Amino acid sequence: MESGSFVANVAKDLGLDPKRLSARRARVVSEGSRQHFQLNSNTGDLFIKEKVDREELCGEAEPCMVQFEIILQNPLQAYPAEIRVYDINDHSPVFSDKEFILKILETSDPGSRFPLENAQDLDVGNNSLRNYSISDNNDYFHIYTRVRSDGRKFAELVLDKPLDREEQPEVSLVLTAVDGGSPPRSGTAQIRVIVLDANDNPPVFSQTTYKARVLENSPKDYLVVTVSATDLDEGNYGEVSYFFSQKSKENSKTFHINPVTGELRLTGQLDFETIETYELDVQATDGGGLFSHSKVLVEVLDVNDNPPEVKVTSLISPIPEDSSPVTVVALFSVRDRDSGNNGRTVCSIEDDLPFSLQTTFKNSYSLVTEYVLDREKVSEYNITITARDLGTPSLSTEERIVVKISDINDNSPEFSQTSYTMYVRENNGPAVLIGKVSAFDSDSEQNAKVTYSLLPAEVGGLPLLSYISINSENGNVYALRSMDYEQIREFQVTVRAADGGSPPLSSEVIVRVVITDENDNAPFILYPLQNSSSPANDLVPRSAGAGYLVTKVVAVDRDSGQNSWLSYHLLKATDPGLFTVCSPNGEVRTTRLITDRDTMKQKLIVLVRDSGELPLSSSATLNIALVEGFSDAYMQFTDVAVEEEENGTLTLYLIISLCLVSFCFFISVIIFIIIKLYRRRNYGEKYMSASGNYCGDSNFQNNLVDVTGNGTLSHSYRYEVCLTSGSGNSEFRFLRPIISSLPPQHGNAGTDSGKEQDLLTNFDLTMDMKSANQVKLTSHSL
């Protein structure tokens, strides 16, 4: 059949839809290296790819079967198939030589048989050699066709009537071999029969048939058997020589017979897988031309000389790591040309692999997964398939295949830490790198690409994304705005790491952002307050000794840690040697006794400084009065200079407000005095008319000088004392009125009786200055 001829429809034979053949990429895999057939995957038709020669494929074997496999993908399947190749009569019988010479004694009896060289026909069955014939123009011979044990046919020349050398010394015949084809084919050879002179005794073999068994791996020149024939004649007629009566290519290439000794030796390599038995025709001829024939049967014994052959017909690589168990990965076949146990094979792979072998049909196997694969543990398997026969000694063959595992997204990113803590200094600039998070995904390629993001949240009432951001590719965390430790000391954010798989997997981690303090706040003075228009006033009795607690400066710092550690220092003083400031707590104490030479008005400037790397400071101004005792006069420091400059506009507003208030107060006082005088005049007139003259003390002075010497006191004087809560038992030790001895003043009796008697009352106050409470004495003169 020509190339492209239709053979069969595979889809129909398999019961499959032709569309499925195309979808599953059906293909044909032959055992040999040559592909004799091709498959149309769209229709399922099988065609001849190249012309088939049965004699080349199978030789004399009948039937001639060509085996192959049909491989389907997704899932991987293999279907064994075989095609029988039928013989046609395309070869004629052929003789090894065109002419044969046959020597026959003239004394040969009728009926004697003489074997002839057989013809070779490569065809088999009915097309093989059928019979022989000879030309009809002879009266001495006819042909007889015989069959060997192996089915081969050969011709024997049968003598019909005695020969007479003197009458006809030579007879020429034409031998024709005819096959059974239609039409039959034939081949011819010339036979020359030479009639010999009489020789009474032909050679006689010791055995009519010789049998020998030889291992197929026997070396060249190996002695197979020795044939022996004897001749009773003497002289030249008694000398026997040996040779093959029928020559063939296989025999002449494989064996050689010694014409003198009859030793049959190997000249070529035996192959049990090619020919199992040789049948040799040996002829013994004496010097007179007489001969006899014998057979030699050589049986070739199989040895285990062929290792198994492994042929991988299909391989799927890579395979996804989530492939289910018993997924077919590869298909392969094993062939051993030996026979018996030498040709029986077993296959195996390593035990520590997640694969196993399954037998699909005779000498064909499939490699399948045994359990779930994990690419993150093993991404590639080098599998060695070992095929071993059962011969002695056993031969084996190894075939290595590589199966790669493709990744699926089955692993979420894992952070290098369970949580992160990052530190940022307050007052930082924008876009400052404060740390980095890192996550690793054990998958590969796109499934291992990790991106980072922040989960929405709020910090201090603002969105988290306004404080920090994260680089989605490398996990760097940046501060977007300046942080203030005094407002926010720390906050937490959730970072999500997601891979690039479909669908993506993710994991989350808590990042704690801690703001570290910087020295950006100066100390704030709580006491004495520095926001008033006049500084604070403190009184110190002149009787106070060294170490007397005058007051205490109290300050705080909004920073933390070392930045909030405060120290107090005396920066400036009217008399630096009189007072000292305790550095740790800000207590102002006297350093010595107060003398008369010390100025009554003392001004101190106390510096409060923190302990930061770049320290910040504030100052407090104290006005201290050195007094003999506590009274209203010592409470008034009208001439204390205000050193701090006020804002011009604010000062103007304060002056205008003060003038308005003073004016209103002045008008009110005048109106009050007028009303008071008016009422007193009316009261005096009424009193004198009712009771007469009033007698007063003539020695009582009308005008008294105040203790400070600053002016006179009014006839009526009243103290108003304002104390803090709970100061009744702590601030005052005693309150005692002192009535001074006043000289008598004589006056008019009538006038003295109508006037009120004025007394000057002095209060001697002793205050405990160790208390932190403030005492205010406010005097009002009516």
PDB file of C-alpha atoms in Angstrom, residues 83-305:
ATOM      1  CA  ILE A  83      -1.487  -3.963  12.800  1.00  0.00           C
ATOM      2  CA  ARG A  84      -1.010  -7.150  10.842  1.00  0.00           C
ATOM      3  CA  VAL A  85       0.967  -6.732   7.638  1.00  0.00           C
ATOM      4  CA  TYR A  86      -0.067  -9.203   4.972  1.00  0.00           C
ATOM      5  CA  ASP A  87       2.493 -10.497   2.511  1.00  0.00           C
ATOM      6  CA  ILE A  88       2.239 -10.005  -1.228  1.00  0.00           C
ATOM      7  CA  ASN A  89       4.212 -11.962  -3.779  1.00  0.00           C
ATOM      8  CA  ASP A  90       6.887  -9.383  -4.420  1.00  0.00           C
ATOM      9  CA  HIS A  91       9.939 -11.685  -4.281  1.00  0.00           C
ATOM     10  CA  SER A  92      10.952 -14.506  -6.652  1.00  0.00           C
ATOM     11  CA  PRO A  93      12.779 -17.660  -5.541  1.00  0.00           C
ATOM     12  CA  VAL A  94      16.554 -17.161  -5.884  1.00  0.00           C
ATOM     13  CA  PHE A  95      19.351 -19.761  -5.976  1.00  0.00           C
ATOM     14  CA  SER A  96      22.660 -18.960  -4.363  1.00  0.00           C
ATOM     15  CA  ASP A  97      24.529 -19.944  -7.574  1.00  0.00           C
ATOM     16  CA  LYS A  98      23.527 -19.829 -11.176  1.00  0.00           C
ATOM     17  CA  GLU A  99      25.150 -23.205 -11.863  1.00  0.00           C
ATOM     18  CA  PHE A 100      25.654 -26.344  -9.811  1.00  0.00           C
ATOM     19  CA  ILE A 101      27.982 -29.246 -10.670  1.00  0.00           C
ATOM     20  CA  LEU A 102      26.882 -32.708  -9.594  1.00  0.00           C
ATOM     21  CA  LYS A 103      29.184 -35.723  -9.996  1.00  0.00           C
ATOM     22  CA  ILE A 104      27.441 -39.124 -10.129  1.00  0.00           C
ATOM     23  CA  LEU A 105      29.007 -42.568 -10.578  1.00  0.00           C
ATOM     24  CA  GLU A 106      27.948 -44.421 -13.590  1.00  0.00           C
ATOM     25  CA  THR A 107      27.308 -47.391 -11.356  1.00  0.00           C
ATOM     26  CA  SER A 108      24.654 -45.545  -9.369  1.00  0.00           C
ATOM     27  CA  ASP A 109      21.465 -47.530  -9.067  1.00  0.00           C
ATOM     28  CA  PRO A 110      18.175 -46.164 -10.353  1.00  0.00           C
ATOM     29  CA  GLY A 111      16.210 -44.500  -7.569  1.00  0.00           C
ATOM     30  CA  SER A 112      19.304 -42.948  -6.067  1.00  0.00           C
ATOM     31  CA  ARG A 113      18.619 -39.470  -4.697  1.00  0.00           C
ATOM     32  CA  PHE A 114      20.910 -36.520  -4.912  1.00  0.00           C
ATOM     33  CA  PRO A 115      20.030 -33.391  -2.802  1.00  0.00           C
ATOM     34  CA  LEU A 116      20.238 -30.095  -4.622  1.00  0.00           C
ATOM     35  CA  GLU A 117      20.843 -26.549  -3.457  1.00  0.00           C
ATOM     36  CA  ASN A 118      17.553 -25.022  -2.318  1.00  0.00           C
ATOM     37  CA  ALA A 119      16.221 -21.697  -3.481  1.00  0.00           C
ATOM     38  CA  GLN A 120      15.435 -18.773  -1.126  1.00  0.00           C
ATOM     39  CA  ASP A 121      12.094 -16.928  -1.254  1.00  0.00           C
ATOM     40  CA  LEU A 122      11.615 -14.022   1.198  1.00  0.00           C
ATOM     41  CA  ASP A 123       7.865 -14.198   0.929  1.00  0.00           C
ATOM     42  CA  VAL A 124       5.861 -16.310   3.357  1.00  0.00           C
ATOM     43  CA  GLY A 125       2.719 -18.347   3.349  1.00  0.00           C
ATOM     44  CA  ASN A 126       1.226 -19.063  -0.057  1.00  0.00           C
ATOM     45  CA  ASN A 127       3.714 -16.700  -1.633  1.00  0.00           C
ATOM     46  CA  SER A 128       6.682 -18.754  -0.464  1.00  0.00           C
ATOM     47  CA  LEU A 129       8.486 -21.480  -2.384  1.00  0.00           C
ATOM     48  CA  ARG A 130       6.123 -24.255  -3.467  1.00  0.00           C
ATOM     49  CA  ASN A 131       7.937 -26.767  -5.669  1.00  0.00           C
ATOM     50  CA  TYR A 132      10.856 -27.496  -7.979  1.00  0.00           C
ATOM     51  CA  SER A 133      10.935 -28.767 -11.542  1.00  0.00           C
ATOM     52  CA  ILE A 134      13.564 -29.661 -14.149  1.00  0.00           C
ATOM     53  CA  SER A 135      13.665 -29.480 -17.869  1.00  0.00           C
ATOM     54  CA  ASP A 136      11.847 -32.224 -19.749  1.00  0.00           C
ATOM     55  CA  ASN A 137      14.600 -32.938 -22.340  1.00  0.00           C
ATOM     56  CA  ASN A 138      16.296 -35.673 -20.291  1.00  0.00           C
ATOM     57  CA  ASP A 139      15.681 -39.374 -19.794  1.00  0.00           C
ATOM     58  CA  TYR A 140      17.728 -39.934 -16.645  1.00  0.00           C
ATOM     59  CA  PHE A 141      16.334 -37.814 -13.851  1.00  0.00           C
ATOM     60  CA  HIS A 142      13.236 -36.388 -12.312  1.00  0.00           C
ATOM     61  CA  ILE A 143      12.882 -33.942  -9.411  1.00  0.00           C
ATOM     62  CA  TYR A 144      11.373 -34.606  -6.000  1.00  0.00           C
ATOM     63  CA  THR A 145      10.477 -31.785  -3.572  1.00  0.00           C
ATOM     64  CA  ARG A 146      10.945 -32.487   0.119  1.00  0.00           C
ATOM     65  CA  VAL A 147      10.051 -30.454   3.241  1.00  0.00           C
ATOM     66  CA  ARG A 148      12.358 -29.889   6.189  1.00  0.00           C
ATOM     67  CA  SER A 149      11.289 -29.856   9.809  1.00  0.00           C
ATOM     68  CA  ASP A 150      11.334 -26.096   9.800  1.00  0.00           C
ATOM     69  CA  GLY A 151       9.004 -25.955   6.800  1.00  0.00           C
ATOM     70  CA  ARG A 152      11.613 -25.150   4.198  1.00  0.00           C
ATOM     71  CA  LYS A 153      11.464 -27.024   0.908  1.00  0.00           C
ATOM     72  CA  PHE A 154      14.398 -28.419  -1.038  1.00  0.00           C
ATOM     73  CA  ALA A 155      14.798 -30.524  -4.182  1.00  0.00           C
ATOM     74  CA  GLU A 156      16.278 -33.963  -4.658  1.00  0.00           C
ATOM     75  CA  LEU A 157      17.413 -35.262  -8.048  1.00  0.00           C
ATOM     76  CA  VAL A 158      16.176 -38.859  -8.501  1.00  0.00           C
ATOM     77  CA  LEU A 159      17.960 -41.189 -10.969  1.00  0.00           C
ATOM     78  CA  ASP A 160      15.469 -42.915 -13.203  1.00  0.00           C
ATOM     79  CA  LYS A 161      17.812 -45.239 -15.263  1.00  0.00           C
ATOM     80  CA  PRO A 162      21.487 -46.174 -15.058  1.00  0.00           C
ATOM     81  CA  LEU A 163      24.068 -43.823 -16.421  1.00  0.00           C
ATOM     82  CA  ASP A 164      26.731 -44.727 -18.920  1.00  0.00           C
ATOM     83  CA  ARG A 165      29.766 -42.482 -18.884  1.00  0.00           C
ATOM     84  CA  GLU A 166      30.957 -43.812 -22.179  1.00  0.00           C
ATOM     85  CA  GLU A 167      27.626 -43.087 -23.810  1.00  0.00           C
ATOM     86  CA  GLN A 168      26.962 -39.662 -22.229  1.00  0.00           C
ATOM     87  CA  PRO A 169      29.641 -38.302 -19.863  1.00  0.00           C
ATOM     88  CA  GLU A 170      27.639 -35.174 -18.916  1.00  0.00           C
ATOM     89  CA  VAL A 171      23.966 -34.295 -18.552  1.00  0.00           C
ATOM     90  CA  SER A 172      22.730 -30.648 -18.426  1.00  0.00           C
ATOM     91  CA  LEU A 173      19.520 -29.793 -16.619  1.00  0.00           C
ATOM     92  CA  VAL A 174      17.610 -26.603 -15.803  1.00  0.00           C
ATOM     93  CA  LEU A 175      16.266 -26.482 -12.211  1.00  0.00           C
ATOM     94  CA  THR A 176      13.258 -24.223 -11.708  1.00  0.00           C
ATOM     95  CA  ALA A 177      11.872 -23.090  -8.303  1.00  0.00           C
ATOM     96  CA  VAL A 178       8.267 -21.831  -8.322  1.00  0.00           C
ATOM     97  CA  ASP A 179       6.397 -20.019  -5.479  1.00  0.00           C
ATOM     98  CA  GLY A 180       2.656 -20.149  -4.736  1.00  0.00           C
ATOM     99  CA  GLY A 181       1.813 -16.557  -5.501  1.00  0.00           C
ATOM    100  CA  SER A 182      -0.763 -15.338  -7.923  1.00  0.00           C
ATOM    101  CA  PRO A 183       0.632 -14.957 -10.450  1.00  0.00           C
ATOM    102  CA  PRO A 184       3.469 -17.296  -9.447  1.00  0.00           C
ATOM    103  CA  ARG A 185       7.090 -16.190  -9.590  1.00  0.00           C
ATOM    104  CA  SER A 186      10.049 -18.462 -10.299  1.00  0.00           C
ATOM    105  CA  GLY A 187      13.807 -18.693 -10.345  1.00  0.00           C
ATOM    106  CA  THR A 188      16.170 -21.020 -12.258  1.00  0.00           C
ATOM    107  CA  ALA A 189      19.641 -22.531 -11.955  1.00  0.00           C
ATOM    108  CA  GLN A 190      21.798 -24.689 -14.304  1.00  0.00           C
ATOM    109  CA  ILE A 191      22.740 -28.222 -13.154  1.00  0.00           C
ATOM    110  CA  ARG A 192      25.663 -30.022 -14.755  1.00  0.00           C
ATOM    111  CA  VAL A 193      25.689 -33.751 -13.995  1.00  0.00           C
ATOM    112  CA  ILE A 194      29.150 -35.260 -14.597  1.00  0.00           C
ATOM    113  CA  VAL A 195      29.154 -39.073 -14.890  1.00  0.00           C
ATOM    114  CA  LEU A 196      32.114 -40.581 -13.036  1.00  0.00           C
ATOM    115  CA  ASP A 197      33.908 -43.784 -13.510  1.00  0.00           C
ATOM    116  CA  ALA A 198      33.049 -46.641 -11.138  1.00  0.00           C
ATOM    117  CA  ASN A 199      33.940 -46.484  -7.444  1.00  0.00           C
ATOM    118  CA  ASP A 200      32.622 -49.405  -5.459  1.00  0.00           C
ATOM    119  CA  ASN A 201      32.240 -47.985  -1.935  1.00  0.00           C
ATOM    120  CA  PRO A 202      30.863 -44.545  -1.128  1.00  0.00           C
ATOM    121  CA  PRO A 203      31.662 -42.839   2.210  1.00  0.00           C
ATOM    122  CA  VAL A 204      29.427 -43.795   5.113  1.00  0.00           C
ATOM    123  CA  PHE A 205      28.631 -41.366   8.006  1.00  0.00           C
ATOM    124  CA  SER A 206      28.753 -42.633  11.523  1.00  0.00           C
ATOM    125  CA  GLN A 207      25.337 -40.985  12.170  1.00  0.00           C
ATOM    126  CA  THR A 208      22.623 -40.073   9.806  1.00  0.00           C
ATOM    127  CA  THR A 209      21.814 -37.030  11.951  1.00  0.00           C
ATOM    128  CA  TYR A 210      24.138 -35.121  14.261  1.00  0.00           C
ATOM    129  CA  LYS A 211      22.700 -32.950  17.024  1.00  0.00           C
ATOM    130  CA  ALA A 212      24.498 -30.204  18.927  1.00  0.00           C
ATOM    131  CA  ARG A 213      23.454 -27.537  21.466  1.00  0.00           C
ATOM    132  CA  VAL A 214      25.409 -24.291  21.506  1.00  0.00           C
ATOM    133  CA  LEU A 215      25.070 -21.232  23.711  1.00  0.00           C
ATOM    134  CA  GLU A 216      24.332 -18.127  21.718  1.00  0.00           C
ATOM    135  CA  ASN A 217      27.241 -16.295  23.296  1.00  0.00           C
ATOM    136  CA  SER A 218      29.769 -18.929  22.202  1.00  0.00           C
ATOM    137  CA  PRO A 219      32.887 -17.323  20.726  1.00  0.00           C
ATOM    138  CA  LYS A 220      34.093 -17.617  17.175  1.00  0.00           C
ATOM    139  CA  ASP A 221      35.948 -20.824  16.177  1.00  0.00           C
ATOM    140  CA  TYR A 222      33.957 -22.662  18.819  1.00  0.00           C
ATOM    141  CA  LEU A 223      33.748 -26.398  17.988  1.00  0.00           C
ATOM    142  CA  VAL A 224      30.131 -27.294  17.520  1.00  0.00           C
ATOM    143  CA  VAL A 225      30.359 -30.918  16.411  1.00  0.00           C
ATOM    144  CA  THR A 226      32.624 -33.243  14.449  1.00  0.00           C
ATOM    145  CA  VAL A 227      31.141 -35.342  11.667  1.00  0.00           C
ATOM    146  CA  SER A 228      32.835 -38.518  10.543  1.00  0.00           C
ATOM    147  CA  ALA A 229      32.468 -40.762   7.491  1.00  0.00           C
ATOM    148  CA  THR A 230      34.468 -43.857   6.439  1.00  0.00           C
ATOM    149  CA  ASP A 231      35.182 -45.312   2.980  1.00  0.00           C
ATOM    150  CA  LEU A 232      36.137 -48.946   2.572  1.00  0.00           C
ATOM    151  CA  ASP A 233      38.005 -48.246  -0.573  1.00  0.00           C
ATOM    152  CA  GLU A 234      41.702 -47.799  -0.576  1.00  0.00           C
ATOM    153  CA  GLY A 235      43.894 -45.148  -1.994  1.00  0.00           C
ATOM    154  CA  ASN A 236      42.392 -42.103  -3.502  1.00  0.00           C
ATOM    155  CA  TYR A 237      38.944 -43.652  -3.421  1.00  0.00           C
ATOM    156  CA  GLY A 238      39.208 -44.065   0.315  1.00  0.00           C
ATOM    157  CA  GLU A 239      40.063 -40.450   1.084  1.00  0.00           C
ATOM    158  CA  VAL A 240      36.973 -38.597   2.378  1.00  0.00           C
ATOM    159  CA  SER A 241      36.420 -34.823   2.314  1.00  0.00           C
ATOM    160  CA  TYR A 242      33.536 -32.875   3.909  1.00  0.00           C
ATOM    161  CA  PHE A 243      31.590 -29.867   2.793  1.00  0.00           C
ATOM    162  CA  PHE A 244      28.086 -28.409   2.956  1.00  0.00           C
ATOM    163  CA  SER A 245      25.905 -29.839   0.272  1.00  0.00           C
ATOM    164  CA  GLN A 246      23.455 -26.925   0.451  1.00  0.00           C
ATOM    165  CA  LYS A 247      24.836 -23.476   0.906  1.00  0.00           C
ATOM    166  CA  SER A 248      22.879 -20.587   2.437  1.00  0.00           C
ATOM    167  CA  LYS A 249      23.907 -17.149   3.559  1.00  0.00           C
ATOM    168  CA  GLU A 250      23.087 -17.863   7.188  1.00  0.00           C
ATOM    169  CA  ASN A 251      25.018 -21.140   7.220  1.00  0.00           C
ATOM    170  CA  SER A 252      28.061 -19.861   5.381  1.00  0.00           C
ATOM    171  CA  LYS A 253      28.316 -16.799   7.610  1.00  0.00           C
ATOM    172  CA  THR A 254      27.847 -18.725  10.818  1.00  0.00           C
ATOM    173  CA  PHE A 255      29.524 -22.153  10.347  1.00  0.00           C
ATOM    174  CA  HIS A 256      32.569 -23.627   8.709  1.00  0.00           C
ATOM    175  CA  ILE A 257      33.394 -27.310   8.218  1.00  0.00           C
ATOM    176  CA  ASN A 258      36.936 -28.564   7.992  1.00  0.00           C
ATOM    177  CA  PRO A 259      37.057 -30.605   4.751  1.00  0.00           C
ATOM    178  CA  VAL A 260      39.645 -32.994   6.201  1.00  0.00           C
ATOM    179  CA  THR A 261      38.664 -33.435   9.857  1.00  0.00           C
ATOM    180  CA  GLY A 262      34.942 -32.776   9.609  1.00  0.00           C
ATOM    181  CA  GLU A 263      35.028 -30.299  12.502  1.00  0.00           C
ATOM    182  CA  LEU A 264      32.122 -27.893  12.434  1.00  0.00           C
ATOM    183  CA  ARG A 265      33.092 -24.575  13.971  1.00  0.00           C
ATOM    184  CA  LEU A 266      31.518 -21.152  14.466  1.00  0.00           C
ATOM    185  CA  THR A 267      32.580 -18.374  12.167  1.00  0.00           C
ATOM    186  CA  GLY A 268      29.940 -15.841  13.221  1.00  0.00           C
ATOM    187  CA  GLN A 269      27.920 -14.786  16.218  1.00  0.00           C
ATOM    188  CA  LEU A 270      24.848 -16.784  17.157  1.00  0.00           C
ATOM    189  CA  ASP A 271      21.699 -14.979  18.150  1.00  0.00           C
ATOM    190  CA  PHE A 272      18.917 -16.954  19.745  1.00  0.00           C
ATOM    191  CA  GLU A 273      16.517 -14.085  19.206  1.00  0.00           C
ATOM    192  CA  THR A 274      17.112 -14.314  15.428  1.00  0.00           C
ATOM    193  CA  ILE A 275      17.502 -18.044  14.712  1.00  0.00           C
ATOM    194  CA  GLU A 276      16.876 -20.711  17.292  1.00  0.00           C
ATOM    195  CA  THR A 277      17.797 -23.819  15.231  1.00  0.00           C
ATOM    196  CA  TYR A 278      20.159 -24.483  12.327  1.00  0.00           C
ATOM    197  CA  GLU A 279      19.761 -27.529  10.046  1.00  0.00           C
ATOM    198  CA  LEU A 280      22.946 -28.224   8.040  1.00  0.00           C
ATOM    199  CA  ASP A 281      23.407 -30.762   5.197  1.00  0.00           C
ATOM    200  CA  VAL A 282      26.911 -32.207   5.213  1.00  0.00           C
ATOM    201  CA  GLN A 283      28.239 -34.200   2.283  1.00  0.00           C
ATOM    202  CA  ALA A 284      31.158 -36.637   2.507  1.00  0.00           C
ATOM    203  CA  THR A 285      32.921 -37.361  -0.827  1.00  0.00           C
ATOM    204  CA  ASP A 286      35.724 -39.826  -1.521  1.00  0.00           C
ATOM    205  CA  GLY A 287      38.440 -39.491  -4.098  1.00  0.00           C
ATOM    206  CA  GLY A 288      36.490 -41.375  -6.616  1.00  0.00           C
ATOM    207  CA  GLY A 289      33.534 -38.997  -6.476  1.00  0.00           C
ATOM    208  CA  LEU A 290      31.277 -41.163  -4.383  1.00  0.00           C
ATOM    209  CA  PHE A 291      29.477 -39.272  -1.610  1.00  0.00           C
ATOM    210  CA  SER A 292      26.942 -39.592   1.106  1.00  0.00           C
ATOM    211  CA  HIS A 293      24.902 -37.068   3.127  1.00  0.00           C
ATOM    212  CA  SER A 294      24.145 -36.445   6.771  1.00  0.00           C
ATOM    213  CA  LYS A 295      22.293 -33.774   8.719  1.00  0.00           C
ATOM    214  CA  VAL A 296      23.593 -31.648  11.529  1.00  0.00           C
ATOM    215  CA  LEU A 297      20.953 -30.031  13.794  1.00  0.00           C
ATOM    216  CA  VAL A 298      22.384 -27.156  15.840  1.00  0.00           C
ATOM    217  CA  GLU A 299      20.129 -25.887  18.629  1.00  0.00           C
ATOM    218  CA  VAL A 300      20.995 -22.404  19.859  1.00  0.00           C
ATOM    219  CA  LEU A 301      20.594 -22.028  23.624  1.00  0.00           C
ATOM    220  CA  ASP A 302      19.419 -18.688  24.942  1.00  0.00           C
ATOM    221  CA  VAL A 303      21.587 -16.819  27.426  1.00  0.00           C
ATOM    222  CA  ASN A 304      20.727 -13.620  29.217  1.00  0.00           C
ATOM    223  CA  ASP A 305      22.689 -11.356  26.922  1.00  0.00           C
TER     224      ASP A 305
END
